[in-house]
Structure formats: C-alpha cells, structure tokens
Coordinates of C-alpha atoms and ligand atoms in Angstrom, one line a residue:
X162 CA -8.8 -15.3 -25.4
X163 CA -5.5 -17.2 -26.0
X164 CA -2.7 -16.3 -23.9
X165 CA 0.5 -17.9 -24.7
X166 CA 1.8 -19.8 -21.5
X167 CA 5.4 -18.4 -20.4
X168 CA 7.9 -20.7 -19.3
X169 CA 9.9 -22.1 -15.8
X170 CA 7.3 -20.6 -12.8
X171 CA 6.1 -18.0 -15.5
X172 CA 3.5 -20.2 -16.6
X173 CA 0.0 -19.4 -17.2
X174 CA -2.5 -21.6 -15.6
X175 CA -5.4 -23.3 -16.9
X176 CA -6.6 -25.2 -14.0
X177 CA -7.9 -22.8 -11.1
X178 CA -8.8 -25.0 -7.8
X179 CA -11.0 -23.1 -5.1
X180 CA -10.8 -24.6 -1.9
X181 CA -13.7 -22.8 0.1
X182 CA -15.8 -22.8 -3.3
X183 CA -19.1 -22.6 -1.4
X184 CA -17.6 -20.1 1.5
X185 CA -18.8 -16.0 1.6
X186 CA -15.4 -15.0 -0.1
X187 CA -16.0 -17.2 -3.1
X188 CA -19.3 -16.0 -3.2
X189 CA -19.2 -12.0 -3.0
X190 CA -15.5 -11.8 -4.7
X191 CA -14.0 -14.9 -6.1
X192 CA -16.4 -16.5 -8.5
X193 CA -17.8 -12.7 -9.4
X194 CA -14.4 -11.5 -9.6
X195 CA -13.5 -14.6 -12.3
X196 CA -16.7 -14.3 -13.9
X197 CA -15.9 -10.3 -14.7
X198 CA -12.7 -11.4 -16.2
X199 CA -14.3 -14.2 -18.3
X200 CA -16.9 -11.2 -19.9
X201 CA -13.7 -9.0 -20.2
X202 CA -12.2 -11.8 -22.6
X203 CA -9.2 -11.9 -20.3
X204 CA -9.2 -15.6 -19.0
X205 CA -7.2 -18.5 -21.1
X206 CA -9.6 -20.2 -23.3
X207 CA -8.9 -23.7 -21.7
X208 CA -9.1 -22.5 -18.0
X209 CA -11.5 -24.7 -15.8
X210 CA -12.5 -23.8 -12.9
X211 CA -13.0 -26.6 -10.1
X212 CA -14.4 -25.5 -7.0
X213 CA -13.8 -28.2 -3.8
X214 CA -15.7 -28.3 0.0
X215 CA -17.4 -30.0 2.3
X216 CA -21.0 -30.0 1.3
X217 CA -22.2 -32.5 -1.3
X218 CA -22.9 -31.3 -4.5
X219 CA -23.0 -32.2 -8.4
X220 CA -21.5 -30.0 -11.1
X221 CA -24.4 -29.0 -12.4
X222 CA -25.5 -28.0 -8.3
X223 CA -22.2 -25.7 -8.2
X224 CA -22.8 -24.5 -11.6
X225 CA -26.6 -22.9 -10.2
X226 CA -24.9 -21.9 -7.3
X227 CA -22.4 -19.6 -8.5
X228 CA -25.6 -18.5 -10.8
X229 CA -27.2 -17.2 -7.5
X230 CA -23.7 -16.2 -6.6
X231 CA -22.8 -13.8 -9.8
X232 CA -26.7 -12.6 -9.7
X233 CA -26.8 -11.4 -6.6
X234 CA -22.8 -9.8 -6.5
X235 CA -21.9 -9.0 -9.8
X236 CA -23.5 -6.1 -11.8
X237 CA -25.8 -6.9 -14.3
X238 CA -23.6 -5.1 -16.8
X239 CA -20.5 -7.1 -16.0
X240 CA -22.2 -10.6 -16.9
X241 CA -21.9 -10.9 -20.6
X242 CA -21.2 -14.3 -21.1
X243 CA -22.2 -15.6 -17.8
X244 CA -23.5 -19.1 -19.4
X245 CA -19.7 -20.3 -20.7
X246 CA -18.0 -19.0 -17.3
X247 CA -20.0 -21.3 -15.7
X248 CA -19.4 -24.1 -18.3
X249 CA -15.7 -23.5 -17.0
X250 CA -17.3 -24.9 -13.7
X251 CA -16.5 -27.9 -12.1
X252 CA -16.9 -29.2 -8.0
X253 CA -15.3 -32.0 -6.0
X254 CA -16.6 -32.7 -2.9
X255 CA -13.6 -33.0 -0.6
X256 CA -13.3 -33.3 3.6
X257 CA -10.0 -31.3 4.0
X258 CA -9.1 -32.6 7.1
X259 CA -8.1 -36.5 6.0
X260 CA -6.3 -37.7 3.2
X261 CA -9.0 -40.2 1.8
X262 CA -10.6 -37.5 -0.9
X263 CA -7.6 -35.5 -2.2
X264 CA -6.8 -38.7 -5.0
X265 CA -10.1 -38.1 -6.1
X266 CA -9.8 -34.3 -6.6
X267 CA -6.7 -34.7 -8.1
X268 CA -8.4 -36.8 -10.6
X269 CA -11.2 -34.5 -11.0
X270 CA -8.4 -31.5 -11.7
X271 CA -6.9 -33.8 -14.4
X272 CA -3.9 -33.0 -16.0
X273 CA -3.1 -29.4 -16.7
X274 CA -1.7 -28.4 -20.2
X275 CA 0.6 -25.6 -18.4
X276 CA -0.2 -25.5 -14.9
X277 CA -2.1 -25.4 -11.5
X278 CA -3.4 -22.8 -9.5
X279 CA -4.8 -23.2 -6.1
X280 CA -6.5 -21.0 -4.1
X281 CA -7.5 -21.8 0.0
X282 CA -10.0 -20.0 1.2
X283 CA -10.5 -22.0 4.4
X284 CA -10.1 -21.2 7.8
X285 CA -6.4 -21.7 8.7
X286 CA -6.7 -24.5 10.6
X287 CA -6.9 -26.1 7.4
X288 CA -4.0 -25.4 5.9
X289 CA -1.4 -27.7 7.1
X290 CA -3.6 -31.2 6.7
X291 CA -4.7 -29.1 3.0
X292 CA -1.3 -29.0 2.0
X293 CA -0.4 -33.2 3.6
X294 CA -3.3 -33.9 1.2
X295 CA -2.3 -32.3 -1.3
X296 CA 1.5 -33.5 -1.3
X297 CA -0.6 -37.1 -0.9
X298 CA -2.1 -36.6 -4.2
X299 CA 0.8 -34.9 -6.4
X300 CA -1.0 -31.9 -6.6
X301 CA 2.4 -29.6 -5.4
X302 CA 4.5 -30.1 -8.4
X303 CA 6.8 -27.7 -10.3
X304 CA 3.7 -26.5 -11.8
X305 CA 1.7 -25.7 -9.5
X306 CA 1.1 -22.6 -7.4
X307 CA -0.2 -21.8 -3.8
X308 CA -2.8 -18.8 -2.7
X309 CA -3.2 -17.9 0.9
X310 CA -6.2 -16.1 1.8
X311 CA -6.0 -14.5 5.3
X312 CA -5.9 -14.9 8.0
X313 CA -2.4 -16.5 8.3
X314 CA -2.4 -17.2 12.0
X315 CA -2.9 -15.2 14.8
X316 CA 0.6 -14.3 16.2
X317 CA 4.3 -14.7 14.8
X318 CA 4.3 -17.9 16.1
X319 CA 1.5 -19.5 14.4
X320 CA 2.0 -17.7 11.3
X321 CA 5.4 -19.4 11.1
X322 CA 3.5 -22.5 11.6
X323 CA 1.7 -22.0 8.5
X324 CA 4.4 -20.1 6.5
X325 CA 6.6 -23.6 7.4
X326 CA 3.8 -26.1 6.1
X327 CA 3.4 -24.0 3.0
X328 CA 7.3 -23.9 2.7
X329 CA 7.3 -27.9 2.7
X330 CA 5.3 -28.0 -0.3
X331 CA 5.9 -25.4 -2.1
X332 CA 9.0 -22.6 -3.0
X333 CA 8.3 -19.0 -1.9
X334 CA 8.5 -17.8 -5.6
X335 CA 4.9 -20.6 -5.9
X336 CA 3.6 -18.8 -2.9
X337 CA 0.9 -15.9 -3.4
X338 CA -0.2 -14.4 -0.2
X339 CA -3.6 -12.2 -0.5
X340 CA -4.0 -9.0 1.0
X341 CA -7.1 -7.3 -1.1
X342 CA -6.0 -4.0 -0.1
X343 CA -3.3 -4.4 -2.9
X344 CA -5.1 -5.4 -5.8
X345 CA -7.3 -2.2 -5.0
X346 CA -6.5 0.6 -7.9
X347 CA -6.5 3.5 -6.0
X348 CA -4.2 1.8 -3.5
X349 CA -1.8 0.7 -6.4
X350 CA -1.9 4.3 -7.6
X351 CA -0.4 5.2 -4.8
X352 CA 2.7 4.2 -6.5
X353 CA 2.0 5.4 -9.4
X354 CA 1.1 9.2 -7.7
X355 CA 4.4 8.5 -5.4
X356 CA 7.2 7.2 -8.6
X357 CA 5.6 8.5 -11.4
X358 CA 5.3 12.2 -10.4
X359 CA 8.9 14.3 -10.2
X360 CA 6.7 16.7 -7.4
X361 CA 6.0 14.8 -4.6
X362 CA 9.4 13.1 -4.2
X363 CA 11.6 15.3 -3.5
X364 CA 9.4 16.5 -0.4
X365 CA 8.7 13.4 0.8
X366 CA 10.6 13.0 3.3
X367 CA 10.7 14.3 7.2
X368 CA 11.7 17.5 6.2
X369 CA 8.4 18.8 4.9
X370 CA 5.9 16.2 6.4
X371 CA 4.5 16.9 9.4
X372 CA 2.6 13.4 10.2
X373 CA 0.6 11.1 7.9
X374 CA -2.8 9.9 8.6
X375 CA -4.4 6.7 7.3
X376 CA -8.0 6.2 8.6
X377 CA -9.8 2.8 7.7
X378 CA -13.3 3.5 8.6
X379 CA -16.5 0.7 8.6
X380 CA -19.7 1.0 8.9
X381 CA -20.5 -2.5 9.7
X382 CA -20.3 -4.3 13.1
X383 CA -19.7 -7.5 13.6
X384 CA -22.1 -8.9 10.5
X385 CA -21.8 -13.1 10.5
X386 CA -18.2 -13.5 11.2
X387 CA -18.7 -13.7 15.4
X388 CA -16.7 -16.3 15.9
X389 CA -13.6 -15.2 13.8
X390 CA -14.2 -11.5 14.6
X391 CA -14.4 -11.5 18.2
X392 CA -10.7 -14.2 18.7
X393 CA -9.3 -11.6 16.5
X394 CA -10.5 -8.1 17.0
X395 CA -9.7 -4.9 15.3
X396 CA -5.6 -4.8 15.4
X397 CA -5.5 -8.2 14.2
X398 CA -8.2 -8.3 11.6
X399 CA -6.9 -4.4 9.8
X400 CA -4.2 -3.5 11.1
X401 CA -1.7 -6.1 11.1
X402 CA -2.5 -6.4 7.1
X403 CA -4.3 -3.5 4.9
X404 CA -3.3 -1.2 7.2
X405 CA 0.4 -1.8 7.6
X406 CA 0.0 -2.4 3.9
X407 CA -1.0 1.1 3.3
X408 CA 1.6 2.4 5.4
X409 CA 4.8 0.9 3.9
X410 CA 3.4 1.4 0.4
X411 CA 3.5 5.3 2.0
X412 CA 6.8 4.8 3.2
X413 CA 9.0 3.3 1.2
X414 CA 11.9 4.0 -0.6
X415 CA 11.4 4.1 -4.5
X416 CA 12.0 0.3 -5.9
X417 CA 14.3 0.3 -8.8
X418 CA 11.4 -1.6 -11.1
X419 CA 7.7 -2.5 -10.6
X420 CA 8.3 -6.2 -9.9
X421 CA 7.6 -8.8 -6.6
X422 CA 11.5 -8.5 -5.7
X423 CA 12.5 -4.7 -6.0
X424 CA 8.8 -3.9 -4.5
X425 CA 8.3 -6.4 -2.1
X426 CA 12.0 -5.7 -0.7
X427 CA 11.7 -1.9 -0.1
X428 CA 8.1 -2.6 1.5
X429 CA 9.6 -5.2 4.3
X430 CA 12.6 -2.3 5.0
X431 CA 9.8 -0.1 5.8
X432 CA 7.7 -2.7 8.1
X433 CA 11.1 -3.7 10.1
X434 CA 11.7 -0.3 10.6
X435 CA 8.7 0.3 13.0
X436 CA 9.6 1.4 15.7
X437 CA 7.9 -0.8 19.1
X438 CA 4.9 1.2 20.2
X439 CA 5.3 2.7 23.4
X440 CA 2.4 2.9 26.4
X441 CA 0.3 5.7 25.5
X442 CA 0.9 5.6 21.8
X443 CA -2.4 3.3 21.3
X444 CA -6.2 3.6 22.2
X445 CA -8.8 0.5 22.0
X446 CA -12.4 0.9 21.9
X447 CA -15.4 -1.5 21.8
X448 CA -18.8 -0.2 20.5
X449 CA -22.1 0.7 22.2
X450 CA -25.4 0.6 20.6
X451 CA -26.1 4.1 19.0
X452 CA -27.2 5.0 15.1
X453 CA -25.5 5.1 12.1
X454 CA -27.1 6.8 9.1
X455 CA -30.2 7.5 11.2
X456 CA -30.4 3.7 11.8
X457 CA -30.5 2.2 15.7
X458 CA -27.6 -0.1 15.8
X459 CA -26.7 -2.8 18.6
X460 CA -24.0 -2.4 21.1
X461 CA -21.1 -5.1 20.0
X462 CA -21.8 -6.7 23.3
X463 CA -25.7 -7.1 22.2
X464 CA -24.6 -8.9 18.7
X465 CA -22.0 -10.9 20.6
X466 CA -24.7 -12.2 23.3
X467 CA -22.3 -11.6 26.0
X468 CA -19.3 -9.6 26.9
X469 CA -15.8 -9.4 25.6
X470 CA -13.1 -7.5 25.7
X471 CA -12.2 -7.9 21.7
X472 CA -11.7 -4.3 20.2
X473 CA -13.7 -3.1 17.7
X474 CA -11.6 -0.1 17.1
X475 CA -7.5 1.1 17.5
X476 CA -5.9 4.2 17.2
X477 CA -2.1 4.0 17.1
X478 CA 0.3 6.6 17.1
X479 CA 3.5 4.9 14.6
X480 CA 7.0 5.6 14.1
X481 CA 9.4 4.7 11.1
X482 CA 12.5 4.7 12.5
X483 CA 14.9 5.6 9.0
X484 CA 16.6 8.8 7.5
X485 CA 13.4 9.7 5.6
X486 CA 11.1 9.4 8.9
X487 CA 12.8 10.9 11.9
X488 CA 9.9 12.4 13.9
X489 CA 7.2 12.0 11.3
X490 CA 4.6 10.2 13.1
X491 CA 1.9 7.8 11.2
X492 CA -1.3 8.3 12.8
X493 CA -3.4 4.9 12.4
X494 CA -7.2 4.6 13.6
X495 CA -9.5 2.0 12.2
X496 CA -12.7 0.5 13.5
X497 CA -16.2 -0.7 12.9
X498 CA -19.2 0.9 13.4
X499 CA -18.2 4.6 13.0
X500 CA -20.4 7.3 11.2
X501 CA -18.6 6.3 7.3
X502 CA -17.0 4.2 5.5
X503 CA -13.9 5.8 4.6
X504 CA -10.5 4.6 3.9
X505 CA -8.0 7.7 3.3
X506 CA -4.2 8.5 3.5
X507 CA -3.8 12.4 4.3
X508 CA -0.3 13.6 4.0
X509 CA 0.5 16.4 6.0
X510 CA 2.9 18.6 5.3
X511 CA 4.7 21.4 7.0
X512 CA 4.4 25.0 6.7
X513 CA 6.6 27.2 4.5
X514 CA 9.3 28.2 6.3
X515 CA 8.4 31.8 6.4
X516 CA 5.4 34.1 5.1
X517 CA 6.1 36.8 2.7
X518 CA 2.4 37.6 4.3
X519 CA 2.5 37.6 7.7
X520 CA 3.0 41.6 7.8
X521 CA -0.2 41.7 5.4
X522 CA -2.5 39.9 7.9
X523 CA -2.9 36.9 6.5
X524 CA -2.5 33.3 7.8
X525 CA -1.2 30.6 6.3
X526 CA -2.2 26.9 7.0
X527 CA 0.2 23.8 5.4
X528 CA -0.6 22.0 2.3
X529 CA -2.1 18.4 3.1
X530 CA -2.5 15.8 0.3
X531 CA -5.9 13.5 0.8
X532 CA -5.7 10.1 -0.7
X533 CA -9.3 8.8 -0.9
X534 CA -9.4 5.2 -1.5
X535 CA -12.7 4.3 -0.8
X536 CA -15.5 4.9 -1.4
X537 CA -14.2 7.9 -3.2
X538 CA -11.5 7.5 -5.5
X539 CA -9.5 10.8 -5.4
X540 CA -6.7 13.1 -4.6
X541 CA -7.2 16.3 -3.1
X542 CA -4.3 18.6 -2.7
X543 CA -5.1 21.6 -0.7
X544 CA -2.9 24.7 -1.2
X545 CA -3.0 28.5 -0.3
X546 CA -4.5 30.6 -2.7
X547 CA -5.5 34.6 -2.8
X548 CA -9.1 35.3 -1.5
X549 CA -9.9 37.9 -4.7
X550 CA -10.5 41.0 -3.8
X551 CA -8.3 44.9 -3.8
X552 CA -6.5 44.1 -0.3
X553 CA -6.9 47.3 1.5
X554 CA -7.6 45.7 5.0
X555 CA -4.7 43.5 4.5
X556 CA -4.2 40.2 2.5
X557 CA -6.3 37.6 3.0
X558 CA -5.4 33.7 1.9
X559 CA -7.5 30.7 1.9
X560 CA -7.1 27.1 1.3
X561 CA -8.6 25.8 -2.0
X562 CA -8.6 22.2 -3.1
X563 CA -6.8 21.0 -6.2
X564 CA -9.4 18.0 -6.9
X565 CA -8.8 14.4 -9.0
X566 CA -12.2 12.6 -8.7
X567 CA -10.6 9.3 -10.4
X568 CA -13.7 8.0 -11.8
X569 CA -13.8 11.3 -13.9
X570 CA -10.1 11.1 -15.0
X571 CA -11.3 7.9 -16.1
X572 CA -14.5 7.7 -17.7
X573 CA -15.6 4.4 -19.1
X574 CA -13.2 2.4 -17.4
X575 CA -14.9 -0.2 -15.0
X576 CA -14.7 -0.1 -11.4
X577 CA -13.1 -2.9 -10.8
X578 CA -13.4 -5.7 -7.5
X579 CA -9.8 -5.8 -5.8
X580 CA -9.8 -10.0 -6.5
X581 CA -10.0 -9.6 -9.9
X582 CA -6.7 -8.0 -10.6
X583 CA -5.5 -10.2 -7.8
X584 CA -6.8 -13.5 -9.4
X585 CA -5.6 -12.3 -12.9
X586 CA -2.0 -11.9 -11.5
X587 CA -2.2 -15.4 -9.4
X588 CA -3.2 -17.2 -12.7
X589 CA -0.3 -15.2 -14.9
X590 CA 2.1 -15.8 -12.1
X591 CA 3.1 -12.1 -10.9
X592 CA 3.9 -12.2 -7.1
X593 CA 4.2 -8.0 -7.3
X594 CA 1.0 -7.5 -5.4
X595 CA 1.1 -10.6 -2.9
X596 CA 2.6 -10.5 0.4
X597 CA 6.0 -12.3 1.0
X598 CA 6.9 -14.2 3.7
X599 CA 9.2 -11.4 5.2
X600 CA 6.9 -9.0 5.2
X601 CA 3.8 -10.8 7.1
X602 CA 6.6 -12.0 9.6
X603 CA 7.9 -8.2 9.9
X604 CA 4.2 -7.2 10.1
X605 CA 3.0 -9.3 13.0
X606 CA 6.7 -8.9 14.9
X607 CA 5.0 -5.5 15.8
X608 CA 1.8 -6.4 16.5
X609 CA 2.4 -9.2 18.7
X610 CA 4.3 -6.6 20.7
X611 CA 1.6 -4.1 20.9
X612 CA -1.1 -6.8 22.1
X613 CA 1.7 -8.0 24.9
X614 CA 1.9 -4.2 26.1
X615 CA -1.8 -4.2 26.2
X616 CA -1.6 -7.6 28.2
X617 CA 1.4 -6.3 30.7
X618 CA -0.9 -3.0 31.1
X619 CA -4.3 -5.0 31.6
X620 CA -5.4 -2.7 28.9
X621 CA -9.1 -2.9 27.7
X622 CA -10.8 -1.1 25.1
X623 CA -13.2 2.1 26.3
X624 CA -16.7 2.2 25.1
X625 CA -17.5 4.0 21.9
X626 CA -21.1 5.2 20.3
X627 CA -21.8 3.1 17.3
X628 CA -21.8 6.5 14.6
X629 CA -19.2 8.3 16.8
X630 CA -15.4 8.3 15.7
X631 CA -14.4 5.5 18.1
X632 CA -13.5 6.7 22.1
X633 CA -12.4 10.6 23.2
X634 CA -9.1 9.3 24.1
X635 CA -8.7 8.7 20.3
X636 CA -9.0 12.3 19.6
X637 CA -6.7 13.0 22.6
X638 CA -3.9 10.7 21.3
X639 CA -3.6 13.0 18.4
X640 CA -4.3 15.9 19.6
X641 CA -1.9 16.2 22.7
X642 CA 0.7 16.3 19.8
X643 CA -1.6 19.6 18.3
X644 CA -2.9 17.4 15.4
X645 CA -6.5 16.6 14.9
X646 CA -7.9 13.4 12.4
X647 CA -9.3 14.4 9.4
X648 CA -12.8 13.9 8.7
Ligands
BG6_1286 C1 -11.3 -7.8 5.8 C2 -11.6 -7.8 7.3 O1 -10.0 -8.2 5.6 O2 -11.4 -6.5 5.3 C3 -13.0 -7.2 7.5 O3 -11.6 -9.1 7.8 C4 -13.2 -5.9 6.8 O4 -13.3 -7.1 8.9 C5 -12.7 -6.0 5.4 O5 -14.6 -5.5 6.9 C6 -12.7 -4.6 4.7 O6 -12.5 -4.7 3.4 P1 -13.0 -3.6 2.4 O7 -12.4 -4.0 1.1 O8 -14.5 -3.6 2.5 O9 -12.4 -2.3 2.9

C-alpha cells in the first residue's frame, strides 16, 4: 500500500527499529502484530523492518526466526503474504549497554525517506545508555520517534529517571508510551459506548451510580517472568497501568475531540483526582497451590522456590474525588491464578427512586451495565422487566439481560491483537492511545502511596487457593459496604 507521508512530526515512517527483536514480546505480539498488518495491505510499501539484540545472528537467521515466531502466534488465516513481511526483515546485532555498536546500527537503519520509528522492548535498565547510544549515532533527529514498552520504573522516582533520559533525546510529542490495554477494541469502545450514545451520559454521574467494578482476572501464575514478576508484584504490574487505565477511560469527562491532547488531558484530571487510599480500603493476597480448570496448580511459593511476600493479587476500594464522583466508589480486584480469565467493567447503578410496584409485591433490583472486555467482547445491560403472566398473586418483575455479543454485531471483522492497532498508530504518528508523561507520573503518585501504607502497616498479602477469587477479606472489603463482586 502507498500511504502518502504527512508532514512536521505527522510523518509516516518507513524505518521500524525493534530493540528486544528476539525477546517474548516481539515474538507473541510485535512481529505477529506487523506481520497481520502487512497481509491486511496496511503497511507503507517501503517500510523495513530492522530488528536489534544481543544474540548474534544473520538476516537471513532473524528472517527464520520470526518464521517460527508468526507460525506458532499468528493464525494461519492472518498470514497471507508471510514471505514479503519477512523480506521487510533486517537484524543488527547490538550490546545496548556501550556505545561501540550503535554507529553500526545506524548504518544498518540507513537513511529513512520520511522517518524513524523505534521501538524498546528491553528491560528498563536499558533505557538511559539506549537512548546515550542512540544520541551517539544521530539516530534521535527531528524525524524520529520513541516507543516505550513497560515497565517504566518501578516508583515515581525512577519513572522520572526514565521519563528525563527519554526527555533529553526526544520531545514528548516523539514520545509513544505503550499500555496494550488501549489499543484493545473493546477497551476503545468504551469511548465510543460512553460519547457516542445520548443514554448513558446524562446518568453518568454520582447521582445514579452506585459503585463501578473493574475486575482483571488471570489464569496464569507466574509463567517465565520470576524475576520481573516477583520485584514487581500485582499492584505494580496491573494496576498501576491497564487498570488505572480502565478506570479514567470510565471516569472522565467527555474530551472535546478524539485526539492525544483533548483525550489524554481529561484522562490525567481523572488519575489526579484519586483520592489517597486509606488503611482498610486494600486487600493483598499471594496464591497457594490448588486447581484451576480441573488442573493441580503450584502454590506461588512452589514456582518461586522460596518465599516472598510479592502479591499475586489486590483488591482496592478507589475514590474520585470530583463533582461527577462524590461517593461513588471504584471497586478494583486483579490477580493471577483465579478460577477465569476475565477482564470486565460493571457499572452499577442505583435504584429508581420509587416503585410504582412495591404495593403489587414485586421487587425491584438496579440496572447494572457489564462491559466484557475479554475474553468476551460484550455489553450486557440488565433491566427490570414483567415476568408474563395475569398478576393475580401480585406483580412479579425480573431482571433480563439486554445482550451485545460484539463479535456478532460484527461478523467478519477480524479479532484483532492490541499491538497491531498500537504499532499502526506509532508508525502514522497518533499519540491518542499512548500514555503521556502526566499521566504515568499521576498514575504511580498513587501507587507509590498505597505500597508506603502497606510498608508503615507491615502489611502482607493473605494466602489465596489458586481457582478461588483471591482471599475472604476481598469479598469482605466489598461487602461491608453491602456490595458483592460480580462474577
Ligand atoms: C501485562 C502484565 O502487562 O499484562 C502481565 O505484565 C499480564 O502480568 C498481562 O499477564 C495481561 O495482558 P492481557 O492482554 O493478557 O490481559
């Protein structure tokens, strides 16, 4: 496809470097994710594609293994034209860490016709000597653009550290910061269900929501990732990102347009609007061995080989502290190893302010809105309806759902991986669904609070059965406010 290249920071690159090329991210999501869009004719004709790490390796090497890559992740029926994505392939073997390679990859980049885009999927201790060698080689001109791939530190503090040695290099509107959760479609229909619908607004609001609900629920324990997992633990690793994510997309006031600025501006209001969680208002849990699916799983001590006081699950009780929110709490609660994998928004809202039916017998219960995001894609409203019938013992109601199964609304549209959207915008050069600076600053300002209540309380997480819904005191934090989770 030819895609005309815009101009100023608008441009359209046609030079995509991977750093990480060989890591698990490139491997399950980034090449498959670039590979889809290359069969779905949306990739500039002239974009290469060179892929940079550690490990020694030819073109032709890299080329067979992002073969294995795209055979084992990427459906069969998403491959067309496998053979000329990987003819976009190129590699440069490249030791991030001293300045000695980076004149060499520059070289192997060559020049690009419109522009640059680089993508580092390293651990973040890379970062800052990543971006020294890339200053070194002249790879952080006016053309060029930078893509973050979490984790981006561990605490305010360290975060800064990396927001600062991006900063040197490069000008926030260059830098794209990735959380997947936003290039997911059911999470950026959220907006579209929120500001394109004249129903749901007007209610919106503290006046006629009870609470919200947003559950993040994994199957999986720990999987490879023990090192990273177990220095970064639950809050850290979902909720300081998708999950706060999820909530100010919830939250926010209506943007006046769907772009980065008007977006990205009411979603940071929202995040510094949380309100400090308070002792009592969070529960921690680690997992036992127990069964998921009918399946004996190990304890997270067992995988670990020894014991740790990371948590594997957190349940939060969250405030928004604005006009819109007064009172409404935001129930959080993510964690691995439960019975499914869900990840859901439910909407609660309150009940009518008086029943027409109460004389007749009947009972009413509140209308609740359930955004499925995975694996499910749909919306379920529930409402009140008539159980049929002639009435003589009185009237009797019952909820019904009103059910969107997305997949349905849309037949024959693909299901697409969150990377490629994201990977389609970071070569076009739309910031709208990358994080900004303010917002991942805003976002770990709370969480580093939380974790210093747990530290001044000596907090540690209770013991969970792998397949349960994380620890009893879980259930308790919502229910001593008379609301149970959904599930
Ligand atoms: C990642 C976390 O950001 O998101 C993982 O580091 C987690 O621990 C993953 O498993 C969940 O992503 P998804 O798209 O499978 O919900």
């Amino acid at each position: 496809m030819d895609v005309p290249s815009m101009t100023g920071d608008c441009f359209t690159a046609d030079r995509l470097l991977l750093f990480g090329a060989t890591g698990d991210l490139a491997q399950r999501m980034l090449l498959p994710s670039l590979c889809a869009l290359d069969a779905d004719e949306l990739m500039h004709d002239d974009l290469r594609i060179i892929g940079t790490a550690r490990s020694e390796m030819s073109d032709q090497e890299f080329r067979n293994f992002a073969r294995e890559a795209l055979e084992k992740y990427l459906p069969a029926d998403r491959r067309g034209g496998m053979a000329d994505f990987l003819n976009r392939l190129s590699y440069q073997q490249l030791d991030a860490t001293t300045l000695d390679g980076y004149k060499a990859l520059a070289e192997k980049v060559g020049e690009p016709k419109h522009g640059l885009a680089i993508f580092l999927s390293t651990a973040p201790s890379l970062f800052e000597p990543t971006i020294r060698g890339l200053q070194h080689a002249g790879l952080d001109g006016a053309n060029v653009r930078m893509c973050l791939e979490k984790p981006l530190g561990t605490d305010l503090a360290s975060s800064c550290e990396i927001n600062d040695a991006v900063a040197s290099a490069f000008p926030e509107d260059r830098i794209f910061r990735i959380d997947h959760y936003l290039g997911k479609e059911t999470v950026q229909n959220l907006l579209a269900l929120r500001f394109a619908n004249l129903m749901f607004e007007p209610i919106w609001n503290a006046a006629h929501i009870d609470h919200v609900q947003i559950t993040v629920a994994e199957t999986v324990g720990l999987e490879s990732r023990v090192g990273y997992y177990d220095d970064s633990g639950a809050l850290r690793d979902m909720v300081q990102n998708h999950m706060l994510q999820l909530l100010a997309l919830v939250a926010m006031e209506p943007p006046g347009h769907f772009d980065a600025t008007a977006v990205r501006d009411e979603k940071v209001k929202v995040l510094r609007a949380l309100r400090q969680v308070e002792k009592g208002e969070t529960v921690t849990g680690q997992y036992r061995a127990g069964a998921i699916g009918g399946q004996a799983v190990p304890g997270y001590d067992d995988e670990l080989g020894k014991d740790s006081d990371t948590e594997t699950f957190v349940a939060i009780k969250a405030h928004v502290d604005n006009w819109r929110w007064k009172g409404v709490p935001f129930y959080l609660r993510t964690g691995k190893r439960l019975p499914e994998r869900v990840t859901e928004i439910v909407v609660q809202f309150r009940c009518v302010p008086h029943s027409i039916f109460a004389g007749k017998g009947a009972t009413m219960q509140p209308n609740r809105l359930v955004i499925g995001i995975q694996p499910e894609e749909n919306i379920t409203l529930s409402l009140m309806a008539k159980v049929p019938g002639l009435d003589r013992e009185g009237i009797r109601l019952r909820q019904v759902p009103l059910n969107i199964a997305m997949p349905d609304a849309f037949v024959g549209q693909h299901r697409r991986i969150a990377y490629e959207r994201l990977l389609l915008d970071l070569i076009e050069g739309d910031q709208t669904l990358f994080v900004r600076r303010d917002e991942v600053e805003a976002q770990w300002h709370w969480i580093d609070a939380i974790r210093e209540g747990w530290h001044t309380q000596n907090l540690k997480p209770k013991t969970y059965t792998a397949g349960s819904w994380g620890p009893s005191a879980a259930i308790a934090l919502a229910e001593r406010d008379g609301v149970s989770w959904h599930e």
